[in-house]
Amino acid sequence: MNTRSQVTTWEPSDAAIAERYGLRAEEILRFDLNTSPWPSPALPEALAGPFDPPLNEYPDSYYADLTDAAAAYTGVEPDEVVVGAGADEVIDLVAKAFLPAGSAAIVPIPTYSMYGVFTTHRAARIVPVARLSAEHGFGLDVPAMIAALPEVSVVWLCNPNNPTGAADATDDVRAILAAAGELPKPPLVVVDEAYHEFSRTSVVGWRQEFPNLLTIRTMSKAFALAGIRVGYGAAHRSVIEKLERVRPPGSISTVSSHIATAALRSPDYAAANVEALTIEREWLATELAARGWHSTPSICNFLLVRIGDNAAAEAAAEALLRSGIVPRTFGPANPLRGHLRITVRSRPENERLLTAVERLSA
């Protein structure tokens, strides 16, 4: 008996979803993962090699070429960079280095779910701080966050924020960093800039002023290289040293490191990809609104769409899934219940989504 659809995993595969709904795997469209619809052109040439060291040897444990390329792209020194197998591994390194058992971390709600996951993996406590309402752009509740700073070791910030798609005000982030820096033992403030290329703003230049700041980046979004699993963090050397102590020596493959290095050295594609997705995002938001699906303002490669109550959102998601379209849903305890998050894909794929939405109201 085929039990693929019964396996517990972070994200069900196309094959598992297809099996559940009686579809073919090639019919499944992923509107839930915030990946690019267009593969990176860095792949063909980079995959041709040559690889140094060769693939029969272990990769350079420092990943010198990748670290140098990330530093040059980000505008920092190589010794201010730590690399990881995706931004998620860098988040995990933070938890290992800065969240001992019994400590605590601030998590603005709603935000990227892995901050809470890695916090609890270390037997640390989550201090949830609700974000402002949709009417206030899901902004940070700065006074509430500052009030919670003395009890935590880490502050998790995602800017622009996933899954709301909005950027936090620079003054708000600075206020939190300044307040943290005044404490006897300042917590590490992590600013996850996975969608940096979409916002074109960054706090990485503040790392000397705020030595308790870590900025995280990824190759998964604008660079369209989610499958190679490469991310990196930039910070004052004192933070990087602590992360290096817990970083495994070979979590990134030689092939992934080689591809990411090539992409970082030729970043024009990422900029072009962002421009194309921005145009497509605005078109898709307009078309969805014409069909009664209104989204909150987003500067990322996804839209947060208000459907109704939680039951209405779940019903809409189920109908889309039966058409082979996978949205991101939010459970009944989530403040975004009643919403769906929809990745911006290519025009033909987005048109298929719109056709499915039209069927829901037919």
mmCIF file of C-alpha atoms in Angstrom:
data_model
loop_
_atom_site.group_PDB
_atom_site.id
_atom_site.type_symbol
_atom_site.label_atom_id
_atom_site.label_comp_id
_atom_site.label_asym_id
_atom_site.label_seq_id
_atom_site.Cartn_x
_atom_site.Cartn_y
_atom_site.Cartn_z
ATOM 1 C CA MET A 1 0.000 0.000 0.000
ATOM 2 C CA ASN A 2 1.300 3.479 -0.869
ATOM 3 C CA THR A 3 1.476 5.506 2.354
ATOM 4 C CA ARG A 4 3.310 8.558 1.001
ATOM 5 C CA SER A 5 0.447 10.906 1.875
ATOM 6 C CA GLN A 6 0.493 9.654 5.501
ATOM 7 C CA VAL A 7 4.118 10.617 6.187
ATOM 8 C CA THR A 8 4.558 13.524 8.601
ATOM 9 C CA THR A 9 6.762 16.257 7.102
ATOM 10 C CA TRP A 10 7.297 20.011 7.250
ATOM 11 C CA GLU A 11 5.784 20.545 3.807
ATOM 12 C CA PRO A 12 3.868 17.832 1.912
ATOM 13 C CA SER A 13 5.381 17.025 -1.471
ATOM 14 C CA ASP A 14 3.644 17.581 -4.786
ATOM 15 C CA ALA A 15 3.294 13.809 -5.076
ATOM 16 C CA ALA A 16 1.651 13.526 -1.646
ATOM 17 C CA ILE A 17 -0.834 16.318 -2.406
ATOM 18 C CA ALA A 18 -1.611 14.841 -5.814
ATOM 19 C CA GLU A 19 -2.231 11.418 -4.285
ATOM 20 C CA ARG A 20 -4.626 12.893 -1.726
ATOM 21 C CA TYR A 21 -6.742 14.719 -4.306
ATOM 22 C CA GLY A 22 -6.573 12.220 -7.147
ATOM 23 C CA LEU A 23 -4.384 14.445 -9.334
ATOM 24 C CA ARG A 24 -1.072 14.063 -11.150
ATOM 25 C CA ALA A 25 2.013 15.543 -9.470
ATOM 26 C CA GLU A 26 2.657 17.764 -12.487
ATOM 27 C CA GLU A 27 -0.758 19.380 -11.973
ATOM 28 C CA ILE A 28 0.202 20.758 -8.546
ATOM 29 C CA LEU A 29 1.071 24.456 -8.300
ATOM 30 C CA ARG A 30 2.750 25.654 -5.105
ATOM 31 C CA PHE A 31 1.327 28.999 -4.046
ATOM 32 C CA ASP A 32 2.358 28.279 -0.434
ATOM 33 C CA LEU A 33 6.161 28.311 -0.405
ATOM 34 C CA ASN A 34 7.133 31.872 -1.478
ATOM 35 C CA THR A 35 9.615 30.564 -4.053
ATOM 36 C CA SER A 36 10.373 32.088 -7.450
ATOM 37 C CA PRO A 37 8.504 30.734 -10.495
ATOM 38 C CA TRP A 38 11.630 31.164 -12.632
ATOM 39 C CA PRO A 39 14.794 29.105 -12.007
ATOM 40 C CA SER A 40 18.030 31.009 -11.562
ATOM 41 C CA PRO A 41 20.227 31.301 -14.676
ATOM 42 C CA ALA A 42 23.229 30.765 -12.394
ATOM 43 C CA LEU A 43 22.497 27.045 -12.336
ATOM 44 C CA PRO A 44 23.629 25.681 -15.742
ATOM 45 C CA GLU A 45 27.079 27.291 -15.788
ATOM 46 C CA ALA A 46 27.712 26.741 -12.074
ATOM 47 C CA LEU A 47 26.697 23.083 -12.244
ATOM 48 C CA ALA A 48 29.278 22.510 -14.970
ATOM 49 C CA GLY A 49 32.053 23.062 -12.443
ATOM 50 C CA PRO A 50 34.943 22.644 -11.976
ATOM 51 C CA PHE A 51 34.538 22.251 -8.228
ATOM 52 C CA ASP A 52 37.247 23.132 -5.752
ATOM 53 C CA PRO A 53 37.720 20.931 -3.834
ATOM 54 C CA PRO A 54 36.525 18.158 -6.165
ATOM 55 C CA LEU A 55 33.342 16.323 -5.259
ATOM 56 C CA ASN A 56 35.187 13.278 -3.980
ATOM 57 C CA GLU A 57 36.538 15.465 -1.148
ATOM 58 C CA TYR A 58 34.790 17.276 1.702
ATOM 59 C CA PRO A 59 34.005 20.964 1.192
ATOM 60 C CA ASP A 60 36.151 23.694 2.700
ATOM 61 C CA SER A 61 34.686 23.951 6.205
ATOM 62 C CA TYR A 62 35.053 27.748 6.211
ATOM 63 C CA TYR A 63 33.464 28.061 2.751
ATOM 64 C CA ALA A 64 35.941 30.827 1.918
ATOM 65 C CA ASP A 65 34.640 31.621 -1.568
ATOM 66 C CA LEU A 66 31.012 31.690 -0.442
ATOM 67 C CA THR A 67 31.820 33.740 2.649
ATOM 68 C CA ASP A 68 33.821 36.249 0.587
ATOM 69 C CA ALA A 69 31.018 36.546 -1.984
ATOM 70 C CA ALA A 70 28.352 37.034 0.705
ATOM 71 C CA ALA A 71 30.499 39.643 2.447
ATOM 72 C CA ALA A 72 31.100 41.580 -0.771
ATOM 73 C CA TYR A 73 27.411 41.481 -1.712
ATOM 74 C CA THR A 74 26.302 42.558 1.757
ATOM 75 C CA GLY A 75 28.996 45.194 2.289
ATOM 76 C CA VAL A 76 30.692 43.668 5.340
ATOM 77 C CA GLU A 77 34.023 41.991 6.098
ATOM 78 C CA PRO A 78 34.384 38.226 5.534
ATOM 79 C CA ASP A 79 34.960 37.629 9.252
ATOM 80 C CA GLU A 80 31.572 39.281 9.914
ATOM 81 C CA VAL A 81 29.733 36.539 7.987
ATOM 82 C CA VAL A 82 28.576 33.068 8.948
ATOM 83 C CA VAL A 83 27.042 30.772 6.323
ATOM 84 C CA GLY A 84 24.515 27.997 6.778
ATOM 85 C CA ALA A 85 22.327 25.463 5.009
ATOM 86 C CA GLY A 86 19.586 27.973 4.340
ATOM 87 C CA ALA A 87 18.577 30.875 6.554
ATOM 88 C CA ASP A 88 16.890 28.257 8.741
ATOM 89 C CA GLU A 89 20.242 26.812 9.786
ATOM 90 C CA VAL A 90 21.480 30.286 10.716
ATOM 91 C CA ILE A 91 18.337 30.692 12.847
ATOM 92 C CA ASP A 92 19.115 27.325 14.433
ATOM 93 C CA LEU A 93 22.701 28.446 15.138
ATOM 94 C CA VAL A 94 21.325 31.498 16.942
ATOM 95 C CA ALA A 95 19.136 29.272 19.099
ATOM 96 C CA LYS A 96 22.073 26.984 19.903
ATOM 97 C CA ALA A 97 24.435 29.830 20.747
ATOM 98 C CA PHE A 98 22.145 32.316 22.467
ATOM 99 C CA LEU A 99 19.169 30.393 23.883
ATOM 100 C CA PRO A 100 20.184 28.034 26.675
ATOM 101 C CA ALA A 101 17.495 25.931 28.292
ATOM 102 C CA GLY A 102 15.241 28.051 30.463
ATOM 103 C CA SER A 103 15.959 31.297 28.624
ATOM 104 C CA ALA A 104 13.391 33.212 26.560
ATOM 105 C CA ALA A 105 12.944 34.921 23.192
ATOM 106 C CA ILE A 106 10.529 37.574 21.933
ATOM 107 C CA VAL A 107 8.468 36.488 18.929
ATOM 108 C CA PRO A 108 6.207 39.147 17.361
ATOM 109 C CA ILE A 109 2.948 37.489 16.318
ATOM 110 C CA PRO A 110 2.262 36.803 13.477
ATOM 111 C CA THR A 111 5.665 36.131 11.941
ATOM 112 C CA TYR A 112 7.800 33.337 10.500
ATOM 113 C CA SER A 113 6.950 30.173 12.408
ATOM 114 C CA MET A 114 10.485 28.748 12.588
ATOM 115 C CA TYR A 115 11.556 31.300 15.217
ATOM 116 C CA GLY A 116 9.194 29.662 17.668
ATOM 117 C CA VAL A 117 10.158 26.164 16.530
ATOM 118 C CA PHE A 118 13.889 26.660 17.074
ATOM 119 C CA THR A 119 13.303 28.498 20.344
ATOM 120 C CA THR A 120 11.366 25.573 21.808
ATOM 121 C CA HIS A 121 13.912 23.093 20.399
ATOM 122 C CA ARG A 122 16.388 24.596 22.876
ATOM 123 C CA ALA A 123 13.910 24.271 25.782
ATOM 124 C CA ALA A 124 13.630 28.062 25.798
ATOM 125 C CA ARG A 125 10.432 30.014 26.326
ATOM 126 C CA ILE A 126 8.573 32.070 23.731
ATOM 127 C CA VAL A 127 7.490 35.554 24.811
ATOM 128 C CA PRO A 128 4.780 36.378 22.242
ATOM 129 C CA VAL A 129 4.131 40.047 21.490
ATOM 130 C CA ALA A 130 1.123 40.685 19.278
ATOM 131 C CA ARG A 131 1.694 42.851 16.232
ATOM 132 C CA LEU A 132 -0.623 45.771 15.568
ATOM 133 C CA SER A 133 -3.815 45.218 13.576
ATOM 134 C CA ALA A 134 -4.119 45.065 9.797
ATOM 135 C CA GLU A 135 -5.417 48.630 9.877
ATOM 136 C CA HIS A 136 -2.023 49.618 11.316
ATOM 137 C CA GLY A 137 -0.081 47.552 8.784
ATOM 138 C CA PHE A 138 0.704 44.717 11.212
ATOM 139 C CA GLY A 139 3.437 46.962 12.626
ATOM 140 C CA LEU A 140 5.490 46.217 15.717
ATOM 141 C CA ASP A 141 4.080 47.088 19.124
ATOM 142 C CA VAL A 142 7.283 48.824 20.144
ATOM 143 C CA PRO A 143 6.349 49.714 23.752
ATOM 144 C CA ALA A 144 5.258 46.110 24.437
ATOM 145 C CA MET A 145 8.441 44.723 22.906
ATOM 146 C CA ILE A 146 10.673 47.096 24.867
ATOM 147 C CA ALA A 147 8.852 46.178 28.083
ATOM 148 C CA ALA A 148 9.633 42.491 27.465
ATOM 149 C CA LEU A 149 13.343 42.979 26.643
ATOM 150 C CA PRO A 150 14.739 42.473 30.176
ATOM 151 C CA GLU A 151 13.449 38.896 30.367
ATOM 152 C CA VAL A 152 14.799 37.586 27.038
ATOM 153 C CA SER A 153 18.071 36.518 25.431
ATOM 154 C CA VAL A 154 16.959 36.860 21.793
ATOM 155 C CA VAL A 155 14.547 39.070 19.854
ATOM 156 C CA TRP A 156 13.311 37.642 16.548
ATOM 157 C CA LEU A 157 12.349 40.191 13.888
ATOM 158 C CA CYS A 158 11.434 39.443 10.270
ATOM 159 C CA ASN A 159 11.706 42.523 8.062
ATOM 160 C CA PRO A 160 9.879 42.590 5.693
ATOM 161 C CA ASN A 161 7.624 40.339 7.700
ATOM 162 C CA ASN A 162 6.449 36.930 6.582
ATOM 163 C CA PRO A 163 3.500 36.220 6.330
ATOM 164 C CA THR A 164 2.081 39.767 6.290
ATOM 165 C CA GLY A 165 4.317 41.087 3.492
ATOM 166 C CA ALA A 166 4.846 44.505 5.108
ATOM 167 C CA ALA A 167 8.091 46.140 6.195
ATOM 168 C CA ASP A 168 8.585 47.341 9.749
ATOM 169 C CA ALA A 169 9.389 51.017 10.213
ATOM 170 C CA THR A 170 13.139 51.602 10.466
ATOM 171 C CA ASP A 171 12.585 53.846 13.490
ATOM 172 C CA ASP A 172 10.762 50.998 15.263
ATOM 173 C CA VAL A 173 13.638 48.569 14.721
ATOM 174 C CA ARG A 174 16.153 51.180 15.867
ATOM 175 C CA ALA A 175 14.127 51.926 18.990
ATOM 176 C CA ILE A 176 14.125 48.242 19.955
ATOM 177 C CA LEU A 177 17.872 47.933 19.325
ATOM 178 C CA ALA A 178 18.603 51.081 21.333
ATOM 179 C CA ALA A 179 16.499 49.902 24.270
ATOM 180 C CA ALA A 180 18.123 46.455 24.177
ATOM 181 C CA GLY A 181 21.578 48.020 24.139
ATOM 182 C CA GLU A 182 20.876 49.907 27.369
ATOM 183 C CA LEU A 183 20.328 46.698 29.341
ATOM 184 C CA PRO A 184 23.109 45.207 31.513
ATOM 185 C CA LYS A 185 23.070 42.107 29.306
ATOM 186 C CA PRO A 186 21.662 43.122 25.901
ATOM 187 C CA PRO A 187 19.697 40.383 24.112
ATOM 188 C CA LEU A 188 20.682 39.478 20.573
ATOM 189 C CA VAL A 189 18.341 41.202 18.131
ATOM 190 C CA VAL A 190 17.957 39.128 14.967
ATOM 191 C CA VAL A 191 16.636 40.909 11.875
ATOM 192 C CA ASP A 192 15.752 38.308 9.264
ATOM 193 C CA GLU A 193 16.046 40.029 5.880
ATOM 194 C CA ALA A 194 15.014 37.059 3.738
ATOM 195 C CA TYR A 195 13.056 39.497 1.543
ATOM 196 C CA HIS A 196 15.715 42.222 1.610
ATOM 197 C CA GLU A 197 15.959 42.465 -2.169
ATOM 198 C CA PHE A 198 12.246 43.278 -2.336
ATOM 199 C CA SER A 199 12.454 46.066 0.258
ATOM 200 C CA ARG A 200 15.869 47.445 -0.800
ATOM 201 C CA THR A 201 16.502 48.478 2.806
ATOM 202 C CA SER A 202 18.747 46.868 5.397
ATOM 203 C CA VAL A 203 20.019 47.329 8.945
ATOM 204 C CA VAL A 204 23.266 45.470 8.306
ATOM 205 C CA GLY A 205 25.134 48.793 8.358
ATOM 206 C CA TRP A 206 24.198 49.222 12.025
ATOM 207 C CA ARG A 207 26.263 46.259 13.231
ATOM 208 C CA GLN A 208 29.084 48.404 14.678
ATOM 209 C CA GLU A 209 26.679 50.754 16.432
ATOM 210 C CA PHE A 210 24.689 47.796 17.756
ATOM 211 C CA PRO A 211 27.059 44.850 18.357
ATOM 212 C CA ASN A 212 24.069 42.780 19.536
ATOM 213 C CA LEU A 213 22.503 42.881 16.027
ATOM 214 C CA LEU A 214 22.496 39.956 13.568
ATOM 215 C CA THR A 215 21.123 40.285 10.045
ATOM 216 C CA ILE A 216 20.104 37.116 8.166
ATOM 217 C CA ARG A 217 19.848 36.725 4.387
ATOM 218 C CA THR A 218 18.948 33.849 2.043
ATOM 219 C CA MET A 219 19.479 32.659 -1.524
ATOM 220 C CA SER A 220 15.949 31.227 -1.618
ATOM 221 C CA LYS A 221 13.817 34.230 -2.571
ATOM 222 C CA ALA A 222 15.101 36.895 -4.980
ATOM 223 C CA PHE A 223 17.979 34.683 -6.131
ATOM 224 C CA ALA A 224 15.537 31.828 -6.928
ATOM 225 C CA LEU A 225 17.796 29.177 -5.394
ATOM 226 C CA ALA A 226 15.600 27.685 -2.669
ATOM 227 C CA GLY A 227 16.647 24.141 -3.553
ATOM 228 C CA ILE A 228 20.359 24.630 -2.897
ATOM 229 C CA ARG A 229 19.684 25.595 0.772
ATOM 230 C CA VAL A 230 22.133 28.432 1.375
ATOM 231 C CA GLY A 231 21.758 31.369 3.764
ATOM 232 C CA TYR A 232 24.083 33.572 5.742
ATOM 233 C CA GLY A 233 24.223 35.979 8.646
ATOM 234 C CA ALA A 234 26.150 39.242 9.060
ATOM 235 C CA ALA A 235 27.043 40.811 12.401
ATOM 236 C CA HIS A 236 29.731 42.268 14.614
ATOM 237 C CA ARG A 237 32.613 39.840 14.935
ATOM 238 C CA SER A 238 31.729 39.068 18.562
ATOM 239 C CA VAL A 239 28.376 37.593 17.457
ATOM 240 C CA ILE A 240 29.847 35.661 14.532
ATOM 241 C CA GLU A 241 32.433 34.044 16.836
ATOM 242 C CA LYS A 242 29.674 32.584 18.998
ATOM 243 C CA LEU A 243 27.803 31.255 15.961
ATOM 244 C CA GLU A 244 30.978 29.692 14.523
ATOM 245 C CA ARG A 245 31.396 27.627 17.690
ATOM 246 C CA VAL A 246 28.124 25.782 17.047
ATOM 247 C CA ARG A 247 28.182 25.683 13.230
ATOM 248 C CA PRO A 248 28.693 22.189 11.783
ATOM 249 C CA PRO A 249 31.729 21.983 9.468
ATOM 250 C CA GLY A 250 30.022 20.590 6.369
ATOM 251 C CA SER A 251 26.290 21.342 6.308
ATOM 252 C CA ILE A 252 26.459 23.027 2.878
ATOM 253 C CA SER A 253 27.448 20.853 -0.056
ATOM 254 C CA THR A 254 30.287 21.854 -2.374
ATOM 255 C CA VAL A 255 27.775 22.102 -5.223
ATOM 256 C CA SER A 256 25.423 24.400 -3.286
ATOM 257 C CA SER A 257 28.296 26.596 -2.139
ATOM 258 C CA HIS A 258 29.604 26.871 -5.703
ATOM 259 C CA ILE A 259 26.195 27.853 -7.119
ATOM 260 C CA ALA A 260 25.497 30.416 -4.380
ATOM 261 C CA THR A 261 28.927 31.975 -4.831
ATOM 262 C CA ALA A 262 28.358 32.386 -8.568
ATOM 263 C CA ALA A 263 24.925 33.941 -7.981
ATOM 264 C CA LEU A 264 26.187 36.416 -5.370
ATOM 265 C CA ARG A 265 28.962 37.530 -7.701
ATOM 266 C CA SER A 266 26.414 38.210 -10.469
ATOM 267 C CA PRO A 267 23.371 39.601 -8.636
ATOM 268 C CA ASP A 268 21.717 41.280 -11.620
ATOM 269 C CA TYR A 269 19.319 38.361 -12.019
ATOM 270 C CA ALA A 270 18.039 38.784 -8.464
ATOM 271 C CA ALA A 271 17.253 42.449 -9.145
ATOM 272 C CA ALA A 272 15.502 41.581 -12.417
ATOM 273 C CA ASN A 273 13.562 38.799 -10.716
ATOM 274 C CA VAL A 274 12.355 41.190 -8.013
ATOM 275 C CA GLU A 275 11.265 43.732 -10.625
ATOM 276 C CA ALA A 276 9.298 41.126 -12.585
ATOM 277 C CA LEU A 277 7.661 39.699 -9.461
ATOM 278 C CA THR A 278 6.746 43.172 -8.217
ATOM 279 C CA ILE A 279 4.906 43.911 -11.453
ATOM 280 C CA GLU A 280 3.182 40.537 -11.317
ATOM 281 C CA ARG A 281 2.265 41.015 -7.642
ATOM 282 C CA GLU A 282 0.470 44.281 -8.324
ATOM 283 C CA TRP A 283 -1.368 42.746 -11.290
ATOM 284 C CA LEU A 284 -2.393 39.702 -9.265
ATOM 285 C CA ALA A 285 -3.586 41.816 -6.325
ATOM 286 C CA THR A 286 -5.781 43.848 -8.670
ATOM 287 C CA GLU A 287 -7.219 40.765 -10.349
ATOM 288 C CA LEU A 288 -7.927 39.032 -7.040
ATOM 289 C CA ALA A 289 -9.654 42.163 -5.721
ATOM 290 C CA ALA A 290 -11.865 42.197 -8.802
ATOM 291 C CA ARG A 291 -12.985 38.721 -7.768
ATOM 292 C CA GLY A 292 -13.640 39.731 -4.166
ATOM 293 C CA TRP A 293 -10.333 38.577 -2.673
ATOM 294 C CA HIS A 294 -8.693 41.634 -1.132
ATOM 295 C CA SER A 295 -5.070 41.531 0.001
ATOM 296 C CA THR A 296 -3.159 43.632 2.495
ATOM 297 C CA PRO A 297 -0.336 45.822 1.122
ATOM 298 C CA SER A 298 2.755 43.698 0.400
ATOM 299 C CA ILE A 299 6.249 44.468 -0.840
ATOM 300 C CA CYS A 300 7.260 40.786 -1.037
ATOM 301 C CA ASN A 301 6.627 37.966 -3.502
ATOM 302 C CA PHE A 302 3.376 36.945 -1.828
ATOM 303 C CA LEU A 303 -0.020 38.338 -0.890
ATOM 304 C CA LEU A 304 -1.973 37.948 2.345
ATOM 305 C CA VAL A 305 -5.611 37.667 1.311
ATOM 306 C CA ARG A 306 -8.581 38.088 3.621
ATOM 307 C CA ILE A 307 -11.210 35.441 2.831
ATOM 308 C CA GLY A 308 -13.627 35.730 5.772
ATOM 309 C CA ASP A 309 -13.765 33.713 8.970
ATOM 310 C CA ASN A 310 -11.609 30.659 9.579
ATOM 311 C CA ALA A 311 -14.209 28.262 8.171
ATOM 312 C CA ALA A 312 -14.464 30.282 4.951
ATOM 313 C CA ALA A 313 -10.686 30.342 4.516
ATOM 314 C CA GLU A 314 -10.408 26.598 5.138
ATOM 315 C CA ALA A 315 -13.200 25.896 2.646
ATOM 316 C CA ALA A 316 -11.533 28.108 0.027
ATOM 317 C CA ALA A 317 -8.196 26.393 0.597
ATOM 318 C CA GLU A 318 -9.763 22.952 0.220
ATOM 319 C CA ALA A 319 -11.427 23.977 -3.042
ATOM 320 C CA LEU A 320 -8.140 25.308 -4.389
ATOM 321 C CA LEU A 321 -6.351 22.121 -3.387
ATOM 322 C CA ARG A 322 -8.876 20.066 -5.326
ATOM 323 C CA SER A 323 -7.829 22.126 -8.355
ATOM 324 C CA GLY A 324 -4.165 21.370 -7.696
ATOM 325 C CA ILE A 325 -3.406 24.809 -6.226
ATOM 326 C CA VAL A 326 -1.731 24.878 -2.804
ATOM 327 C CA PRO A 327 -2.231 28.046 -0.677
ATOM 328 C CA ARG A 328 -0.762 28.740 2.751
ATOM 329 C CA THR A 329 -3.389 28.429 5.472
ATOM 330 C CA PHE A 330 -3.484 29.517 9.120
ATOM 331 C CA GLY A 331 -4.989 27.493 11.939
ATOM 332 C CA PRO A 332 -7.881 28.579 14.185
ATOM 333 C CA ALA A 333 -5.504 29.795 16.926
ATOM 334 C CA ASN A 334 -3.499 31.971 14.540
ATOM 335 C CA PRO A 335 -4.294 35.721 14.452
ATOM 336 C CA LEU A 336 -4.374 35.420 10.652
ATOM 337 C CA ARG A 337 -7.174 32.842 10.672
ATOM 338 C CA GLY A 338 -9.548 33.754 7.886
ATOM 339 C CA HIS A 339 -6.633 34.597 5.563
ATOM 340 C CA LEU A 340 -4.715 32.727 2.879
ATOM 341 C CA ARG A 341 -1.155 33.546 1.864
ATOM 342 C CA ILE A 342 -0.603 33.279 -1.871
ATOM 343 C CA THR A 343 2.793 33.258 -3.580
ATOM 344 C CA VAL A 344 3.177 35.361 -6.721
ATOM 345 C CA ARG A 345 4.017 33.047 -9.614
ATOM 346 C CA SER A 346 4.234 33.408 -13.406
ATOM 347 C CA ARG A 347 1.373 34.941 -15.399
ATOM 348 C CA PRO A 348 0.039 31.590 -16.738
ATOM 349 C CA GLU A 349 0.193 30.077 -13.239
ATOM 350 C CA ASN A 350 -1.484 33.123 -11.689
ATOM 351 C CA GLU A 351 -4.198 32.981 -14.341
ATOM 352 C CA ARG A 352 -4.843 29.362 -13.386
ATOM 353 C CA LEU A 353 -5.250 30.523 -9.776
ATOM 354 C CA LEU A 354 -7.717 33.219 -10.846
ATOM 355 C CA THR A 355 -9.757 30.679 -12.800
ATOM 356 C CA ALA A 356 -9.967 28.511 -9.683
ATOM 357 C CA VAL A 357 -11.019 31.514 -7.578
ATOM 358 C CA GLU A 358 -13.777 32.316 -10.063
ATOM 359 C CA ARG A 359 -15.106 28.761 -9.747
ATOM 360 C CA LEU A 360 -15.442 29.245 -5.979
ATOM 361 C CA SER A 361 -18.038 31.982 -6.433
ATOM 362 C CA ALA A 362 -19.786 30.423 -9.423
#
